Amino acid sequence: MDNSDGQAGRTAASAPTREKLMAAAAELIAELGWGRVTTRAVAERAGLPHGAVSYHFRGKQELLTEAAMFAFARAVPEDEFAALAGVEDLIGFIAAEVADPDAIDPVLSRLMFEAMGEAERDPALRERMGAMLARYRELMIAAVRAEQQRGAVFDGAPADAIATLLGAVGDGLLLHARLDPGLDVPAALSALRALLAPRPS
Amino acid sequence: MDNSDGQAGRTAASAPTREKLMAAAAELIAELGWGRVTTRAVAERAGLPHGAVSYHFRGKQELLTEAAMFAFARAVPEDEFAALAGVEDLIGFIAAEVADPDAIDPVLSRLMFEAMGEAERDPALRERMGAMLARYRELMIAAVRAEQQRGAVFDGAPADAIATLLGAVGDGLLLHARLDPGLDVPAALSALRALLAPRPS
């Protein structure tokens, strides 16, 4: 379950170096765009010799892929996400991420757009991102199902379909709020709460 | 209302040249990424002399911006969108755009990710894209409101908040379906229909 770090550092001691490289790579992807980042620039930004990159990563694409996945996992930690007990927690989570446009981390949102664009070109990256989405969706399905069972959420549709909608609403609102700072996200989330309320039988 | 072509060709006769340049630019943005496109490559791809670019556009960024906006407007024509009479039409529209992952135009989705990424760096592009989103949202608000008034859609939340959710669901599902071809979009849209159904009073 928790082996999501895949190509992790060769030793526990080397993890900080690996993380420094990934943090530098994430910054540079956001600043320059995926295609313009070089391993040399990443090493320089991290204050490390160029050889550190090839010690920790099999080439530029692996470095950038790991950097993006690490940044996403850190921004939305799976264990924190798993602790969201119900639909109201999920909506609150979307609110915290999206409702204040100034609170949206611009490095992270740029990184997201860059990774989505690159995923169109790189099937391995697309698979990693798709698998990450699928894990979050599983957690959301469990939360929706539990609430349906205790009668707290509309049960006229399967939990997995509602979870898919919730995930789409979250990322769609994030996207639209970045483009249109005037978007009334709190009103949209209130409407979402009203739609998800259980119907009187 | 219909002056959305902004920096349109100087004469009606020059519109085809302008459109050829925009089509070539859109392709190249999708292929290379926004930052790597040059005006020279665009002219070459369009089979036109390099001078055609500076005749029609004030520099590279204007060319690429107009190319992206033109491609989006052509993919989802506003007048066609305005003709969608109700919420079921809107859901059908999302289904047609998203439900079959193979049907999603890869040039268009790459272009969308590239433009969103670039909009993080270029406020003028962000404003154009935000304004486009706002126009589609206005059309969706009108559709939702009309259906609420005739009792065909849940009226426990304001039309504009529901329209914001619908827009977010559409783009969020598009995004997730690109990353995860196994996503059950039809099931999610069925759940959306069930959620939007009017409640028995």
mmCIF file of C-alpha atoms in Angstrom:
data_model
loop_
_atom_site.group_PDB
_atom_site.id
_atom_site.type_symbol
_atom_site.label_atom_id
_atom_site.label_comp_id
_atom_site.label_asym_id
_atom_site.label_seq_id
_atom_site.Cartn_x
_atom_site.Cartn_y
_atom_site.Cartn_z
ATOM 1 C CA MET A 1 0.000 0.000 0.000
ATOM 2 C CA ASP A 2 2.652 2.494 0.975
ATOM 3 C CA ASN A 3 5.311 1.769 -1.622
ATOM 4 C CA SER A 4 4.223 4.766 -3.664
ATOM 5 C CA ASP A 5 7.731 6.214 -3.661
ATOM 6 C CA GLY A 6 8.722 3.729 -6.389
ATOM 7 C CA GLN A 7 12.292 4.595 -7.354
ATOM 8 C CA ALA A 8 13.060 5.789 -3.826
ATOM 9 C CA GLY A 9 16.562 6.775 -2.747
ATOM 10 C CA ARG A 10 19.061 3.927 -2.616
ATOM 11 C CA THR A 11 19.598 4.442 1.077
ATOM 12 C CA ALA A 12 17.663 6.298 3.716
ATOM 13 C CA ALA A 13 20.612 8.658 4.039
ATOM 14 C CA SER A 14 20.398 9.693 0.397
ATOM 15 C CA ALA A 15 16.707 10.631 0.613
ATOM 16 C CA PRO A 16 17.400 14.312 1.453
ATOM 17 C CA THR A 17 19.578 14.701 -1.665
ATOM 18 C CA ARG A 18 16.913 13.048 -3.770
ATOM 19 C CA GLU A 19 14.253 15.329 -2.308
ATOM 20 C CA LYS A 20 16.390 18.430 -2.902
ATOM 21 C CA LEU A 21 16.678 17.459 -6.562
ATOM 22 C CA MET A 22 12.950 16.832 -6.853
ATOM 23 C CA ALA A 23 12.076 20.146 -5.192
ATOM 24 C CA ALA A 24 14.427 22.021 -7.539
ATOM 25 C CA ALA A 25 12.993 20.166 -10.542
ATOM 26 C CA ALA A 26 9.409 20.984 -9.525
ATOM 27 C CA GLU A 27 10.259 24.692 -9.255
ATOM 28 C CA LEU A 28 11.949 24.698 -12.642
ATOM 29 C CA ILE A 29 9.084 22.863 -14.358
ATOM 30 C CA ALA A 30 6.713 25.551 -13.056
ATOM 31 C CA GLU A 31 9.035 28.376 -14.085
ATOM 32 C CA LEU A 32 10.233 27.220 -17.496
ATOM 33 C CA GLY A 33 7.779 24.592 -18.671
ATOM 34 C CA TRP A 34 8.513 20.842 -18.663
ATOM 35 C CA GLY A 35 10.373 20.759 -21.971
ATOM 36 C CA ARG A 36 12.854 23.481 -21.105
ATOM 37 C CA VAL A 37 14.188 22.010 -17.856
ATOM 38 C CA THR A 38 17.694 20.488 -18.022
ATOM 39 C CA THR A 39 19.273 18.152 -15.478
ATOM 40 C CA ARG A 40 22.167 20.608 -15.253
ATOM 41 C CA ALA A 41 19.835 23.447 -14.245
ATOM 42 C CA VAL A 42 18.174 21.201 -11.643
ATOM 43 C CA ALA A 43 21.507 20.251 -10.057
ATOM 44 C CA GLU A 44 22.537 23.907 -10.024
ATOM 45 C CA ARG A 45 19.264 25.024 -8.430
ATOM 46 C CA ALA A 46 19.640 22.287 -5.786
ATOM 47 C CA GLY A 47 23.250 23.300 -5.098
ATOM 48 C CA LEU A 48 24.454 19.801 -5.958
ATOM 49 C CA PRO A 49 26.943 18.398 -8.464
ATOM 50 C CA HIS A 50 25.458 17.300 -11.785
ATOM 51 C CA GLY A 51 26.434 13.683 -11.010
ATOM 52 C CA ALA A 52 23.878 13.610 -8.172
ATOM 53 C CA VAL A 53 21.102 13.483 -10.788
ATOM 54 C CA SER A 54 22.341 10.338 -12.493
ATOM 55 C CA TYR A 55 23.017 8.725 -9.100
ATOM 56 C CA HIS A 56 19.360 9.122 -8.089
ATOM 57 C CA PHE A 57 17.424 9.089 -11.379
ATOM 58 C CA ARG A 58 17.567 7.302 -14.704
ATOM 59 C CA GLY A 59 17.608 10.414 -16.831
ATOM 60 C CA LYS A 60 15.715 13.662 -17.071
ATOM 61 C CA GLN A 61 12.229 12.286 -17.689
ATOM 62 C CA GLU A 62 12.359 10.086 -14.587
ATOM 63 C CA LEU A 63 13.609 13.003 -12.489
ATOM 64 C CA LEU A 64 10.819 15.299 -13.682
ATOM 65 C CA THR A 65 8.143 12.610 -13.341
ATOM 66 C CA GLU A 66 9.214 11.755 -9.781
ATOM 67 C CA ALA A 67 9.427 15.454 -8.939
ATOM 68 C CA ALA A 68 5.867 16.093 -10.127
ATOM 69 C CA MET A 69 4.420 13.025 -8.385
ATOM 70 C CA PHE A 70 6.266 13.876 -5.170
ATOM 71 C CA ALA A 71 4.947 17.465 -5.245
ATOM 72 C CA PHE A 72 1.361 16.267 -5.795
ATOM 73 C CA ALA A 73 1.630 13.657 -3.030
ATOM 74 C CA ARG A 74 3.018 16.262 -0.666
ATOM 75 C CA ALA A 75 0.303 18.809 -1.556
ATOM 76 C CA VAL A 76 -2.496 16.278 -1.004
ATOM 77 C CA PRO A 77 -1.043 13.592 1.295
ATOM 78 C CA GLU A 78 -2.923 10.339 0.817
ATOM 79 C CA ASP A 79 -3.047 9.541 4.535
ATOM 80 C CA GLU A 80 -4.478 12.990 5.271
ATOM 81 C CA PHE A 81 -6.967 12.523 2.442
ATOM 82 C CA ALA A 82 -7.885 9.066 3.769
ATOM 83 C CA ALA A 83 -8.684 10.626 7.147
ATOM 84 C CA LEU A 84 -11.442 12.775 5.592
ATOM 85 C CA ALA A 85 -14.378 11.017 7.132
ATOM 86 C CA GLY A 86 -17.241 12.155 4.978
ATOM 87 C CA VAL A 87 -18.601 14.191 2.116
ATOM 88 C CA GLU A 88 -18.652 17.420 4.146
ATOM 89 C CA ASP A 89 -14.941 16.891 4.865
ATOM 90 C CA LEU A 90 -14.313 16.405 1.136
ATOM 91 C CA ILE A 91 -16.213 19.590 0.287
ATOM 92 C CA GLY A 92 -14.303 21.408 3.009
ATOM 93 C CA PHE A 93 -11.097 20.100 1.481
ATOM 94 C CA ILE A 94 -12.079 21.450 -1.958
ATOM 95 C CA ALA A 95 -13.008 24.763 -0.313
ATOM 96 C CA ALA A 96 -9.635 25.026 1.385
ATOM 97 C CA GLU A 97 -7.808 24.225 -1.870
ATOM 98 C CA VAL A 98 -9.860 26.360 -4.207
ATOM 99 C CA ALA A 99 -12.153 28.894 -2.565
ATOM 100 C CA ASP A 100 -9.499 31.572 -2.085
ATOM 101 C CA PRO A 101 -7.764 32.086 -5.453
ATOM 102 C CA ASP A 102 -4.829 33.757 -3.699
ATOM 103 C CA ALA A 103 -4.373 30.662 -1.567
ATOM 104 C CA ILE A 104 -3.842 28.395 -4.583
ATOM 105 C CA ASP A 105 -0.143 27.643 -4.726
ATOM 106 C CA PRO A 106 0.923 28.940 -8.164
ATOM 107 C CA VAL A 107 3.939 26.613 -8.371
ATOM 108 C CA LEU A 108 1.653 23.667 -7.757
ATOM 109 C CA SER A 109 -1.031 24.677 -10.243
ATOM 110 C CA ARG A 110 1.582 25.401 -12.941
ATOM 111 C CA LEU A 111 3.171 22.069 -12.203
ATOM 112 C CA MET A 112 -0.231 20.401 -12.562
ATOM 113 C CA PHE A 113 -0.873 21.969 -15.966
ATOM 114 C CA GLU A 114 2.649 21.138 -17.139
ATOM 115 C CA ALA A 115 2.342 17.526 -15.983
ATOM 116 C CA MET A 116 -1.077 17.145 -17.631
ATOM 117 C CA GLY A 117 0.311 18.516 -20.878
ATOM 118 C CA GLU A 118 3.360 16.257 -20.721
ATOM 119 C CA ALA A 119 1.149 13.261 -19.843
ATOM 120 C CA GLU A 120 -0.433 13.698 -23.285
ATOM 121 C CA ARG A 121 2.998 12.939 -24.748
ATOM 122 C CA ASP A 122 4.360 10.440 -22.219
ATOM 123 C CA PRO A 123 2.244 7.325 -21.515
ATOM 124 C CA ALA A 124 4.352 6.397 -18.457
ATOM 125 C CA LEU A 125 3.605 9.740 -16.814
ATOM 126 C CA ARG A 126 -0.052 9.474 -17.783
ATOM 127 C CA GLU A 127 -0.230 6.073 -16.106
ATOM 128 C CA ARG A 128 1.361 7.384 -12.912
ATOM 129 C CA MET A 129 -1.049 10.308 -12.762
ATOM 130 C CA GLY A 130 -4.025 8.116 -13.617
ATOM 131 C CA ALA A 131 -3.056 5.659 -10.855
ATOM 132 C CA MET A 132 -2.751 8.517 -8.352
ATOM 133 C CA LEU A 133 -6.210 9.788 -9.303
ATOM 134 C CA ALA A 134 -7.591 6.269 -8.951
ATOM 135 C CA ARG A 135 -6.226 5.968 -5.406
ATOM 136 C CA TYR A 136 -7.839 9.257 -4.337
ATOM 137 C CA ARG A 137 -11.069 8.140 -5.985
ATOM 138 C CA GLU A 138 -11.069 4.895 -3.978
ATOM 139 C CA LEU A 139 -10.814 6.925 -0.778
ATOM 140 C CA MET A 140 -13.674 9.163 -1.896
ATOM 141 C CA ILE A 141 -15.824 6.162 -2.807
ATOM 142 C CA ALA A 142 -15.366 4.745 0.701
ATOM 143 C CA ALA A 143 -16.324 8.094 2.268
ATOM 144 C CA VAL A 144 -19.427 8.501 0.075
ATOM 145 C CA ARG A 145 -20.551 4.919 0.643
ATOM 146 C CA ALA A 146 -20.237 5.195 4.439
ATOM 147 C CA GLU A 147 -22.331 8.371 4.419
ATOM 148 C CA GLN A 148 -24.952 6.858 2.173
ATOM 149 C CA GLN A 149 -25.212 3.911 4.547
ATOM 150 C CA ARG A 150 -25.873 6.154 7.516
ATOM 151 C CA GLY A 151 -28.381 8.172 5.490
ATOM 152 C CA ALA A 152 -26.359 11.386 5.411
ATOM 153 C CA VAL A 153 -25.880 11.584 1.619
ATOM 154 C CA PHE A 154 -28.175 11.187 -1.388
ATOM 155 C CA ASP A 155 -28.331 7.479 -2.165
ATOM 156 C CA GLY A 156 -30.062 7.613 -5.541
ATOM 157 C CA ALA A 157 -26.779 7.009 -7.383
ATOM 158 C CA PRO A 158 -23.858 4.606 -6.775
ATOM 159 C CA ALA A 159 -21.081 5.797 -4.475
ATOM 160 C CA ASP A 160 -18.401 5.407 -7.140
ATOM 161 C CA ALA A 161 -20.275 7.591 -9.636
ATOM 162 C CA ILE A 162 -20.792 10.297 -7.019
ATOM 163 C CA ALA A 163 -17.104 10.088 -6.050
ATOM 164 C CA THR A 164 -16.109 10.525 -9.714
ATOM 165 C CA LEU A 165 -18.275 13.657 -9.841
ATOM 166 C CA LEU A 166 -16.739 15.007 -6.625
ATOM 167 C CA GLY A 167 -13.234 14.540 -8.001
ATOM 168 C CA ALA A 168 -14.181 16.251 -11.264
ATOM 169 C CA VAL A 169 -15.822 19.156 -9.418
ATOM 170 C CA GLY A 170 -12.708 19.659 -7.287
ATOM 171 C CA ASP A 171 -10.224 19.795 -10.152
ATOM 172 C CA GLY A 172 -12.648 21.586 -12.495
ATOM 173 C CA LEU A 173 -13.232 24.334 -9.927
ATOM 174 C CA LEU A 174 -9.489 24.623 -9.307
ATOM 175 C CA LEU A 175 -8.963 25.079 -13.027
ATOM 176 C CA HIS A 176 -11.749 27.618 -13.483
ATOM 177 C CA ALA A 177 -10.834 29.581 -10.358
ATOM 178 C CA ARG A 178 -7.284 29.969 -11.706
ATOM 179 C CA LEU A 179 -8.659 31.387 -14.967
ATOM 180 C CA ASP A 180 -11.465 33.460 -13.453
ATOM 181 C CA PRO A 181 -10.607 34.865 -10.019
ATOM 182 C CA GLY A 182 -14.192 36.189 -9.734
ATOM 183 C CA LEU A 183 -15.691 32.697 -9.762
ATOM 184 C CA ASP A 184 -17.974 32.225 -6.751
ATOM 185 C CA VAL A 185 -16.575 28.934 -5.483
ATOM 186 C CA PRO A 186 -18.243 29.088 -2.036
ATOM 187 C CA ALA A 187 -21.687 29.442 -3.694
ATOM 188 C CA ALA A 188 -20.933 26.483 -5.963
ATOM 189 C CA LEU A 189 -19.920 24.369 -2.967
ATOM 190 C CA SER A 190 -23.111 25.323 -1.124
ATOM 191 C CA ALA A 191 -25.069 24.151 -4.159
ATOM 192 C CA LEU A 192 -23.067 20.915 -4.110
ATOM 193 C CA ARG A 193 -24.012 20.370 -0.454
ATOM 194 C CA ALA A 194 -27.687 20.960 -1.281
ATOM 195 C CA LEU A 195 -27.538 18.532 -4.217
ATOM 196 C CA LEU A 196 -25.876 15.827 -2.112
ATOM 197 C CA ALA A 197 -28.286 16.133 0.799
ATOM 198 C CA PRO A 198 -30.401 13.014 1.307
ATOM 199 C CA ARG A 199 -33.912 13.261 -0.101
ATOM 200 C CA PRO A 200 -36.860 12.909 2.210
ATOM 201 C CA SER A 201 -38.448 9.556 1.455
ATOM 202 C CA MET B 1 -22.028 40.201 -29.076
ATOM 203 C CA ASP B 2 -20.318 38.664 -32.034
ATOM 204 C CA ASN B 3 -17.104 40.683 -32.136
ATOM 205 C CA SER B 4 -15.199 37.908 -30.411
ATOM 206 C CA ASP B 5 -12.631 37.759 -33.220
ATOM 207 C CA GLY B 6 -10.885 40.831 -31.747
ATOM 208 C CA GLN B 7 -7.765 41.347 -33.862
ATOM 209 C CA ALA B 8 -9.509 39.979 -36.958
ATOM 210 C CA GLY B 9 -7.940 40.085 -40.407
ATOM 211 C CA ARG B 10 -7.565 43.533 -41.893
ATOM 212 C CA THR B 11 -9.812 42.664 -44.792
ATOM 213 C CA ALA B 12 -12.319 39.896 -45.342
ATOM 214 C CA ALA B 13 -10.084 38.582 -48.118
ATOM 215 C CA SER B 14 -7.161 38.121 -45.710
ATOM 216 C CA ALA B 15 -9.176 35.993 -43.256
ATOM 217 C CA PRO B 16 -8.178 32.650 -44.883
ATOM 218 C CA THR B 17 -4.464 33.499 -44.537
ATOM 219 C CA ARG B 18 -5.012 34.485 -40.931
ATOM 220 C CA GLU B 19 -6.892 31.249 -40.259
ATOM 221 C CA LYS B 20 -4.177 29.164 -41.934
ATOM 222 C CA LEU B 21 -1.611 30.738 -39.622
ATOM 223 C CA MET B 22 -3.787 30.128 -36.564
ATOM 224 C CA ALA B 23 -4.420 26.496 -37.499
ATOM 225 C CA ALA B 24 -0.693 25.890 -38.012
ATOM 226 C CA ALA B 25 0.096 27.616 -34.702
ATOM 227 C CA ALA B 26 -2.484 25.500 -32.827
ATOM 228 C CA GLU B 27 -0.956 22.300 -34.201
ATOM 229 C CA LEU B 28 2.547 23.383 -33.262
ATOM 230 C CA ILE B 29 1.538 24.400 -29.724
ATOM 231 C CA ALA B 30 0.099 20.918 -29.231
ATOM 232 C CA GLU B 31 3.154 19.221 -30.725
ATOM 233 C CA LEU B 32 5.993 21.235 -29.212
ATOM 234 C CA GLY B 33 4.549 23.048 -26.219
ATOM 235 C CA TRP B 34 3.744 26.764 -26.203
ATOM 236 C CA GLY B 35 7.237 27.996 -25.395
ATOM 237 C CA ARG B 36 8.949 26.151 -28.225
ATOM 238 C CA VAL B 37 6.829 27.451 -31.115
ATOM 239 C CA THR B 38 8.483 30.058 -33.358
ATOM 240 C CA THR B 39 6.741 32.356 -35.836
ATOM 241 C CA ARG B 40 9.087 31.008 -38.506
ATOM 242 C CA ALA B 41 7.907 27.425 -37.874
ATOM 243 C CA VAL B 42 4.273 28.552 -37.987
ATOM 244 C CA ALA B 43 4.716 30.298 -41.353
ATOM 245 C CA GLU B 44 6.519 27.238 -42.705
ATOM 246 C CA ARG B 45 3.793 24.858 -41.489
ATOM 247 C CA ALA B 46 1.144 27.111 -43.070
ATOM 248 C CA GLY B 47 3.082 27.261 -46.350
ATOM 249 C CA LEU B 48 3.258 31.061 -46.146
ATOM 250 C CA PRO B 49 6.096 33.594 -46.154
ATOM 251 C CA HIS B 50 7.311 34.636 -42.708
ATOM 252 C CA GLY B 51 6.117 38.201 -43.374
ATOM 253 C CA ALA B 52 2.493 36.965 -43.312
ATOM 254 C CA VAL B 53 2.781 36.564 -39.529
ATOM 255 C CA SER B 54 3.739 40.182 -38.861
ATOM 256 C CA TYR B 55 1.082 41.371 -41.313
ATOM 257 C CA HIS B 56 -1.666 39.617 -39.327
ATOM 258 C CA PHE B 57 -0.383 39.527 -35.747
ATOM 259 C CA ARG B 58 1.574 41.773 -33.396
ATOM 260 C CA GLY B 59 4.212 39.218 -32.520
ATOM 261 C CA LYS B 60 4.353 35.601 -31.456
ATOM 262 C CA GLN B 61 2.333 35.806 -28.263
ATOM 263 C CA GLU B 62 -0.618 37.429 -30.038
ATOM 264 C CA LEU B 63 -0.475 34.790 -32.789
ATOM 265 C CA LEU B 64 -0.464 31.910 -30.289
ATOM 266 C CA THR B 65 -3.156 33.478 -28.110
ATOM 267 C CA GLU B 66 -5.467 34.071 -31.078
ATOM 268 C CA ALA B 67 -4.740 30.565 -32.364
ATOM 269 C CA ALA B 68 -5.721 28.971 -29.051
ATOM 270 C CA MET B 69 -8.871 31.084 -28.642
ATOM 271 C CA PHE B 70 -9.897 30.389 -32.228
ATOM 272 C CA ALA B 71 -9.435 26.634 -31.764
ATOM 273 C CA PHE B 72 -11.502 26.646 -28.550
ATOM 274 C CA ALA B 73 -14.259 28.734 -30.137
ATOM 275 C CA ARG B 74 -14.350 26.402 -33.116
ATOM 276 C CA ALA B 75 -14.430 23.271 -30.903
ATOM 277 C CA VAL B 76 -17.313 24.605 -28.794
ATOM 278 C CA PRO B 77 -19.074 27.242 -30.934
ATOM 279 C CA GLU B 78 -20.886 29.713 -28.717
ATOM 280 C CA ASP B 79 -23.984 29.818 -30.909
ATOM 281 C CA GLU B 80 -24.220 26.026 -30.850
ATOM 282 C CA PHE B 81 -23.729 26.076 -27.099
ATOM 283 C CA ALA B 82 -26.380 28.794 -26.744
ATOM 284 C CA ALA B 83 -28.846 26.534 -28.581
ATOM 285 C CA LEU B 84 -28.588 23.878 -25.834
ATOM 286 C CA ALA B 85 -32.023 24.284 -24.374
ATOM 287 C CA GLY B 86 -31.696 22.621 -21.008
ATOM 288 C CA VAL B 87 -29.680 20.736 -18.461
ATOM 289 C CA GLU B 88 -30.161 17.390 -20.243
ATOM 290 C CA ASP B 89 -28.707 18.996 -23.394
ATOM 291 C CA LEU B 90 -25.730 20.229 -21.361
ATOM 292 C CA ILE B 91 -25.146 16.777 -19.903
ATOM 293 C CA GLY B 92 -25.468 15.291 -23.383
ATOM 294 C CA PHE B 93 -22.891 17.812 -24.560
ATOM 295 C CA ILE B 94 -20.452 16.762 -21.811
ATOM 296 C CA ALA B 95 -21.113 13.116 -22.707
ATOM 297 C CA ALA B 96 -20.335 13.723 -26.362
ATOM 298 C CA GLU B 97 -17.124 15.586 -25.488
ATOM 299 C CA VAL B 98 -15.855 13.279 -22.777
ATOM 300 C CA ALA B 99 -17.551 9.901 -22.546
ATOM 301 C CA ASP B 100 -15.503 8.240 -25.281
ATOM 302 C CA PRO B 101 -11.804 8.840 -24.458
ATOM 303 C CA ASP B 102 -10.872 8.003 -28.039
ATOM 304 C CA ALA B 103 -13.213 10.715 -29.271
ATOM 305 C CA ILE B 104 -11.399 13.448 -27.346
ATOM 306 C CA ASP B 105 -9.394 15.412 -29.889
ATOM 307 C CA PRO B 106 -5.790 15.078 -28.644
ATOM 308 C CA VAL B 107 -4.658 18.273 -30.395
ATOM 309 C CA LEU B 108 -7.414 20.166 -28.635
ATOM 310 C CA SER B 109 -6.787 18.707 -25.186
ATOM 311 C CA ARG B 110 -3.028 19.334 -25.468
ATOM 312 C CA LEU B 111 -3.772 22.853 -26.624
ATOM 313 C CA MET B 112 -6.031 23.329 -23.611
ATOM 314 C CA PHE B 113 -3.361 22.186 -21.143
ATOM 315 C CA GLU B 114 -0.713 24.310 -22.879
ATOM 316 C CA ALA B 115 -2.955 27.382 -22.841
ATOM 317 C CA MET B 116 -3.854 26.865 -19.168
ATOM 318 C CA GLY B 117 -0.169 26.558 -18.307
ATOM 319 C CA GLU B 118 0.739 29.643 -20.319
ATOM 320 C CA ALA B 119 -2.195 31.565 -18.783
ATOM 321 C CA GLU B 120 -0.413 31.175 -15.441
ATOM 322 C CA ARG B 121 2.413 33.256 -16.911
ATOM 323 C CA ASP B 122 0.505 35.638 -19.187
ATOM 324 C CA PRO B 123 -2.278 37.713 -17.582
ATOM 325 C CA ALA B 124 -3.640 38.793 -20.998
ATOM 326 C CA LEU B 125 -4.187 35.179 -22.037
ATOM 327 C CA ARG B 126 -5.685 34.365 -18.647
ATOM 328 C CA GLU B 127 -8.146 37.217 -19.070
ATOM 329 C CA ARG B 128 -9.171 36.022 -22.535
ATOM 330 C CA MET B 129 -9.713 32.479 -21.293
ATOM 331 C CA GLY B 130 -11.529 33.669 -18.183
ATOM 332 C CA ALA B 131 -13.840 35.829 -20.324
ATOM 333 C CA MET B 132 -14.575 32.882 -22.614
ATOM 334 C CA LEU B 133 -15.453 30.704 -19.611
ATOM 335 C CA ALA B 134 -17.682 33.477 -18.261
ATOM 336 C CA ARG B 135 -19.639 33.645 -21.547
ATOM 337 C CA TYR B 136 -20.276 29.883 -21.534
ATOM 338 C CA ARG B 137 -21.293 30.116 -17.894
ATOM 339 C CA GLU B 138 -23.854 32.826 -18.681
ATOM 340 C CA LEU B 139 -25.432 30.514 -21.260
ATOM 341 C CA MET B 140 -25.506 27.661 -18.757
ATOM 342 C CA ILE B 141 -27.069 29.880 -16.087
ATOM 343 C CA ALA B 142 -29.895 30.809 -18.487
ATOM 344 C CA ALA B 143 -30.495 27.130 -19.310
ATOM 345 C CA VAL B 144 -30.523 26.061 -15.640
ATOM 346 C CA ARG B 145 -32.784 28.948 -14.601
ATOM 347 C CA ALA B 146 -35.340 28.194 -17.328
ATOM 348 C CA GLU B 147 -35.487 24.550 -16.266
ATOM 349 C CA GLN B 148 -35.830 25.447 -12.603
ATOM 350 C CA GLN B 149 -38.735 27.724 -13.479
ATOM 351 C CA ARG B 150 -40.586 24.960 -15.263
ATOM 352 C CA GLY B 151 -39.846 22.550 -12.406
ATOM 353 C CA ALA B 152 -37.554 20.243 -14.359
ATOM 354 C CA VAL B 153 -34.389 20.820 -12.298
ATOM 355 C CA PHE B 154 -33.607 20.898 -8.574
ATOM 356 C CA ASP B 155 -34.346 24.425 -7.378
ATOM 357 C CA GLY B 156 -32.791 24.238 -3.920
ATOM 358 C CA ALA B 157 -29.719 26.187 -5.086
ATOM 359 C CA PRO B 158 -29.273 29.294 -7.271
ATOM 360 C CA ALA B 159 -28.980 28.744 -11.019
ATOM 361 C CA ASP B 160 -25.576 30.403 -11.237
ATOM 362 C CA ALA B 161 -24.087 28.148 -8.561
ATOM 363 C CA ILE B 162 -25.438 25.038 -10.295
ATOM 364 C CA ALA B 163 -24.092 26.307 -13.638
ATOM 365 C CA THR B 164 -20.651 26.798 -12.067
ATOM 366 C CA LEU B 165 -20.774 23.185 -10.867
ATOM 367 C CA LEU B 166 -21.827 21.935 -14.302
ATOM 368 C CA GLY B 167 -18.920 23.748 -15.954
ATOM 369 C CA ALA B 168 -16.478 22.360 -13.393
ATOM 370 C CA VAL B 169 -17.826 18.824 -13.817
ATOM 371 C CA GLY B 170 -17.443 19.043 -17.607
ATOM 372 C CA ASP B 171 -13.834 20.200 -17.610
ATOM 373 C CA GLY B 172 -12.894 18.092 -14.579
ATOM 374 C CA LEU B 173 -14.230 14.933 -16.237
ATOM 375 C CA LEU B 174 -12.430 15.824 -19.475
ATOM 376 C CA LEU B 175 -9.204 16.134 -17.521
ATOM 377 C CA HIS B 176 -9.640 12.921 -15.549
ATOM 378 C CA ALA B 177 -10.788 10.916 -18.571
ATOM 379 C CA ARG B 178 -7.598 11.952 -20.396
ATOM 380 C CA LEU B 179 -5.503 10.681 -17.485
ATOM 381 C CA ASP B 180 -7.566 7.584 -16.704
ATOM 382 C CA PRO B 181 -9.165 6.012 -19.801
ATOM 383 C CA GLY B 182 -11.008 3.553 -17.527
ATOM 384 C CA LEU B 183 -13.005 6.320 -15.828
ATOM 385 C CA ASP B 184 -16.729 5.526 -15.997
ATOM 386 C CA VAL B 185 -17.951 8.855 -17.357
ATOM 387 C CA PRO B 186 -21.431 7.626 -18.362
ATOM 388 C CA ALA B 187 -22.072 6.415 -14.783
ATOM 389 C CA ALA B 188 -20.924 9.767 -13.407
ATOM 390 C CA LEU B 189 -23.272 11.605 -15.781
ATOM 391 C CA SER B 190 -26.182 9.371 -14.741
ATOM 392 C CA ALA B 191 -25.431 10.289 -11.128
ATOM 393 C CA LEU B 192 -25.388 13.957 -12.149
ATOM 394 C CA ARG B 193 -28.844 13.580 -13.717
ATOM 395 C CA ALA B 194 -30.153 11.937 -10.539
ATOM 396 C CA LEU B 195 -28.692 14.712 -8.368
ATOM 397 C CA LEU B 196 -30.183 17.447 -10.547
ATOM 398 C CA ALA B 197 -33.653 15.916 -10.678
ATOM 399 C CA PRO B 198 -36.295 18.032 -8.942
ATOM 400 C CA ARG B 199 -37.196 16.867 -5.456
ATOM 401 C CA PRO B 200 -40.747 15.881 -4.702
ATOM 402 C CA SER B 201 -42.211 18.611 -2.512
#
